[in-house]
GROMACS .gro file of N, CA and C in nm:
model
  243
    1MET      N    1  12.942   9.818  10.240
    1MET     CA    2  12.927   9.844  10.380
    1MET      C    3  12.835   9.738  10.440
    2GLU      N    4  12.866   9.690  10.557
    2GLU     CA    5  12.784   9.588  10.622
    2GLU      C    6  12.660   9.649  10.686
    3TRP      N    7  12.553   9.568  10.688
    3TRP     CA    8  12.431   9.608  10.757
    3TRP      C    9  12.455   9.595  10.907
    4ASN      N   10  12.413   9.695  10.982
    4ASN     CA   11  12.423   9.685  11.127
    4ASN      C   12  12.310   9.603  11.185
    5LYS      N   13  12.197   9.604  11.117
    5LYS     CA   14  12.079   9.535  11.167
    5LYS      C   15  11.997   9.485  11.049
    6ASN      N   16  11.937   9.367  11.063
    6ASN     CA   17  11.848   9.313  10.962
    6ASN      C   18  11.727   9.406  10.950
    7PRO      N   19  11.695   9.458  10.830
    7PRO     CA   20  11.584   9.552  10.816
    7PRO      C   21  11.445   9.487  10.825
    8PHE      N   22  11.437   9.353  10.826
    8PHE     CA   23  11.310   9.284  10.830
    8PHE      C   24  11.279   9.235  10.971
    9TRP      N   25  11.151   9.235  11.004
    9TRP     CA   26  11.109   9.184  11.134
    9TRP      C   27  11.111   9.032  11.135
   10THR      N   28  11.134   8.975  11.252
   10THR     CA   29  11.114   8.832  11.269
   10THR      C   30  10.965   8.810  11.290
   11LYS      N   31  10.920   8.686  11.279
   11LYS     CA   32  10.777   8.659  11.299
   11LYS      C   33  10.732   8.700  11.438
   12SER      N   34  10.813   8.674  11.539
   12SER     CA   35  10.774   8.710  11.675
   12SER      C   36  10.768   8.862  11.693
   13GLU      N   37  10.858   8.937  11.630
   13GLU     CA   38  10.854   9.083  11.638
   13GLU      C   39  10.727   9.137  11.574
   14TYR      N   40  10.690   9.081  11.457
   14TYR     CA   41  10.568   9.127  11.392
   14TYR      C   42  10.444   9.094  11.474
   15ARG      N   43  10.439   8.973  11.529
   15ARG     CA   44  10.323   8.936  11.611
   15ARG      C   45  10.308   9.029  11.730
   16GLU      N   46  10.421   9.066  11.791
   16GLU     CA   47  10.416   9.159  11.904
   16GLU      C   48  10.362   9.294  11.858
   17PHE      N   49  10.412   9.344  11.745
   17PHE     CA   50  10.366   9.471  11.690
   17PHE      C   51  10.217   9.465  11.656
   18ALA      N   52  10.177   9.361  11.584
   18ALA     CA   53  10.037   9.348  11.541
   18ALA      C   54   9.945   9.336  11.661
   19GLY      N   55   9.988   9.268  11.764
   19GLY     CA   56   9.907   9.256  11.885
   19GLY      C   57   9.884   9.390  11.951
   20LYS      N   58   9.986   9.476  11.953
   20LYS     CA   59   9.972   9.609  12.011
   20LYS      C   60   9.879   9.695  11.926
   21GLU      N   61   9.893   9.687  11.794
   21GLU     CA   62   9.811   9.767  11.703
   21GLU      C   63   9.664   9.725  11.709
   22ALA      N   64   9.639   9.597  11.729
   22ALA     CA   65   9.502   9.546  11.727
   22ALA      C   66   9.441   9.540  11.867
   23GLY      N   67   9.511   9.593  11.965
   23GLY     CA   68   9.458   9.591  12.100
   23GLY      C   69   9.469   9.455  12.165
   24GLY      N   70   9.571   9.378  12.128
   24GLY     CA   71   9.593   9.250  12.193
   24GLY      C   72   9.571   9.130  12.103
   25GLY      N   73   9.492   9.141  11.999
   25GLY     CA   74   9.468   9.028  11.911
   25GLY      C   75   9.511   9.061  11.770
   26ILE      N   76   9.561   8.964  11.698
   26ILE     CA   77   9.607   8.989  11.562
   26ILE      C   78   9.488   8.985  11.467
   27GLU      N   79   9.467   9.092  11.395
   27GLU     CA   80   9.361   9.098  11.296
   27GLU      C   81   9.416   9.047  11.163
   28ALA      N   82   9.328   9.013  11.073
   28ALA     CA   83   9.368   8.963  10.941
   28ALA      C   84   9.393   9.079  10.847
   29LYS      N   85   9.487   9.166  10.882
   29LYS     CA   86   9.523   9.277  10.795
   29LYS      C   87   9.636   9.233  10.703
   30ILE      N   88   9.639   9.291  10.585
   30ILE     CA   89   9.747   9.264  10.491
   30ILE      C   90   9.814   9.396  10.459
   31MET      N   91   9.943   9.405  10.492
   31MET     CA   92  10.018   9.526  10.468
   31MET      C   93  10.134   9.493  10.373
   32TYR      N   94  10.124   9.542  10.249
   32TYR     CA   95  10.230   9.523  10.149
   32TYR      C   96  10.327   9.638  10.165
   33SER      N   97  10.442   9.610  10.223
   33SER     CA   98  10.534   9.719  10.258
   33SER      C   99  10.666   9.718  10.183
   34GLY      N  100  10.690   9.618  10.097
   34GLY     CA  101  10.817   9.619  10.027
   34GLY      C  102  10.820   9.523   9.909
   35TYR      N  103  10.913   9.553   9.819
   35TYR     CA  104  10.931   9.474   9.697
   35TYR      C  105  11.080   9.453   9.676
   36VAL      N  106  11.118   9.330   9.646
   36VAL     CA  107  11.259   9.298   9.620
   36VAL      C  108  11.266   9.220   9.489
   37ASP      N  109  11.354   9.265   9.398
   37ASP     CA  110  11.375   9.196   9.272
   37ASP      C  111  11.524   9.167   9.261
   38THR      N  112  11.560   9.039   9.269
   38THR     CA  113  11.702   9.002   9.264
   38THR      C  114  11.749   8.972   9.123
   39GLY      N  115  11.658   8.985   9.027
   39GLY     CA  116  11.691   8.950   8.890
   39GLY      C  117  11.646   8.809   8.857
   40ARG      N  118  11.655   8.719   8.954
   40ARG     CA  119  11.608   8.582   8.935
   40ARG      C  120  11.478   8.556   9.010
   41LYS      N  121  11.449   8.639   9.109
   41LYS     CA  122  11.335   8.614   9.194
   41LYS      C  123  11.275   8.746   9.241
   42ARG      N  124  11.141   8.753   9.244
   42ARG     CA  125  11.070   8.868   9.298
   42ARG      C  126  11.011   8.829   9.433
   43MET      N  127  11.021   8.919   9.528
   43MET     CA  128  10.966   8.894   9.660
   43MET      C  129  10.882   9.012   9.705
   44ALA      N  130  10.778   8.981   9.779
   44ALA     CA  131  10.693   9.083   9.841
   44ALA      C  132  10.713   9.076   9.991
   45ILE      N  133  10.718   9.192  10.055
   45ILE     CA  134  10.722   9.198  10.200
   45ILE      C  135  10.579   9.225  10.244
   46ILE      N  136  10.518   9.125  10.304
   46ILE     CA  137  10.379   9.133  10.347
   46ILE      C  138  10.374   9.106  10.497
   47ASN      N  139  10.320   9.201  10.571
   47ASN     CA  140  10.312   9.189  10.717
   47ASN      C  141  10.449   9.159  10.779
   48GLY      N  142  10.553   9.212  10.717
   48GLY     CA  143  10.687   9.198  10.771
   48GLY      C  144  10.761   9.072  10.730
   49PHE      N  145  10.702   8.986  10.648
   49PHE     CA  146  10.765   8.862  10.605
   49PHE      C  147  10.787   8.862  10.455
   50GLU      N  148  10.890   8.792  10.410
   50GLU     CA  149  10.920   8.783  10.267
   50GLU      C  150  10.846   8.665  10.206
   51TYR      N  151  10.780   8.690  10.093
   51TYR     CA  152  10.710   8.584  10.021
   51TYR      C  153  10.743   8.594   9.872
   52THR      N  154  10.747   8.479   9.805
   52THR     CA  155  10.759   8.474   9.660
   52THR      C  156  10.628   8.417   9.605
   53PRO      N  157  10.595   8.445   9.478
   53PRO     CA  158  10.471   8.391   9.422
   53PRO      C  159  10.463   8.240   9.442
   54GLY      N  160  10.346   8.196   9.488
   54GLY     CA  161  10.323   8.055   9.516
   54GLY      C  162  10.332   8.021   9.665
   55ASP      N  163  10.389   8.110   9.746
   55ASP     CA  164  10.402   8.087   9.889
   55ASP      C  165  10.268   8.105   9.960
   56ALA      N  166  10.243   8.018  10.058
   56ALA     CA  167  10.127   8.035  10.145
   56ALA      C  168  10.159   8.145  10.245
   57LEU      N  169  10.062   8.232  10.270
   57LEU     CA  170  10.082   8.340  10.366
   57LEU      C  171  10.065   8.289  10.508
   58GLU      N  172  10.112   8.369  10.601
   58GLU     CA  173  10.094   8.342  10.743
   58GLU      C  174   9.944   8.334  10.775
   59LEU      N  175   9.862   8.410  10.702
   59LEU     CA  176   9.717   8.405  10.720
   59LEU      C  177   9.665   8.275  10.659
   60GLU      N  178   9.602   8.195  10.737
   60GLU     CA  179   9.557   8.062  10.695
   60GLU      C  180   9.469   8.068  10.571
   61GLY      N  181   9.503   7.988  10.470
   61GLY     CA  182   9.422   7.975  10.351
   61GLY      C  183   9.452   8.070  10.237
   62TYR      N  184   9.550   8.159  10.252
   62TYR     CA  185   9.581   8.257  10.149
   62TYR      C  186   9.716   8.229  10.085
   63VAL      N  187   9.725   8.255   9.954
   63VAL     CA  188   9.847   8.230   9.877
   63VAL      C  189   9.881   8.353   9.794
   64LEU      N  190  10.009   8.387   9.789
   64LEU     CA  191  10.054   8.496   9.702
   64LEU      C  192  10.063   8.443   9.560
   65LYS      N  193   9.988   8.503   9.469
   65LYS     CA  194   9.989   8.459   9.329
   65LYS      C  195  10.087   8.538   9.244
   66SER      N  196  10.092   8.671   9.263
   66SER     CA  197  10.184   8.751   9.183
   66SER      C  198  10.226   8.874   9.260
   67VAL      N  199  10.341   8.930   9.217
   67VAL     CA  200  10.394   9.049   9.283
   67VAL      C  201  10.456   9.142   9.178
   68THR      N  202  10.426   9.270   9.189
   68THR     CA  203  10.488   9.375   9.108
   68THR      C  204  10.531   9.484   9.206
   69PRO      N  205  10.608   9.582   9.160
   69PRO     CA  206  10.649   9.688   9.253
   69PRO      C  207  10.532   9.763   9.317
   70SER      N  208  10.419   9.770   9.249
   70SER     CA  209  10.308   9.851   9.301
   70SER      C  210  10.190   9.771   9.356
   71GLN      N  211  10.186   9.638   9.332
   71GLN     CA  212  10.072   9.561   9.381
   71GLN      C  213  10.103   9.413   9.393
   72ILE      N  214  10.018   9.346   9.471
   72ILE     CA  215  10.027   9.201   9.486
   72ILE      C  216   9.890   9.141   9.460
   73LEU      N  217   9.887   9.013   9.424
   73LEU     CA  218   9.763   8.940   9.408
   73LEU      C  219   9.766   8.825   9.507
   74ILE      N  220   9.669   8.825   9.598
   74ILE     CA  221   9.657   8.721   9.699
   74ILE      C  222   9.524   8.650   9.676
   75VAL      N  223   9.527   8.517   9.679
   75VAL     CA  224   9.407   8.438   9.652
   75VAL      C  225   9.376   8.351   9.772
   76ASN      N  226   9.246   8.341   9.803
   76ASN     CA  227   9.200   8.251   9.906
   76ASN      C  228   9.188   8.112   9.842
   77ARG      N  229   9.258   8.015   9.895
   77ARG     CA  230   9.258   7.881   9.836
   77ARG      C  231   9.120   7.816   9.840
   78ASP      N  232   9.042   7.845   9.943
   78ASP     CA  233   8.911   7.782   9.958
   78ASP      C  234   8.806   7.838   9.864
   79THR      N  235   8.803   7.971   9.849
   79THR     CA  236   8.698   8.033   9.769
   79THR      C  237   8.743   8.076   9.631
   80GLY      N  238   8.875   8.089   9.610
   80GLY     CA  239   8.926   8.135   9.483
   80GLY      C  240   8.919   8.285   9.465
   81SER      N  241   8.867   8.353   9.565
   81SER     CA  242   8.856   8.498   9.554
   81SER      C  243   8.986   8.566   9.591
   0.00000   0.00000   0.00000
């Protein structure tokens, strides 16, 4: 059966949502809301966007290091934390 609508937000849709939630400004919140495993690749849905390990996040300076169904590991490139 075909999808009627893409289940993922576009970047502009997420920014609009985040702006409303934060009272007009986007806060540096991280929301891990989904996990996709295609057999060859694992993806995390973070703040409405798809990332694979090694991808830089929309939040400046952060990188996704690993993803499992129940958790993600995000590292700050500058501090290593």
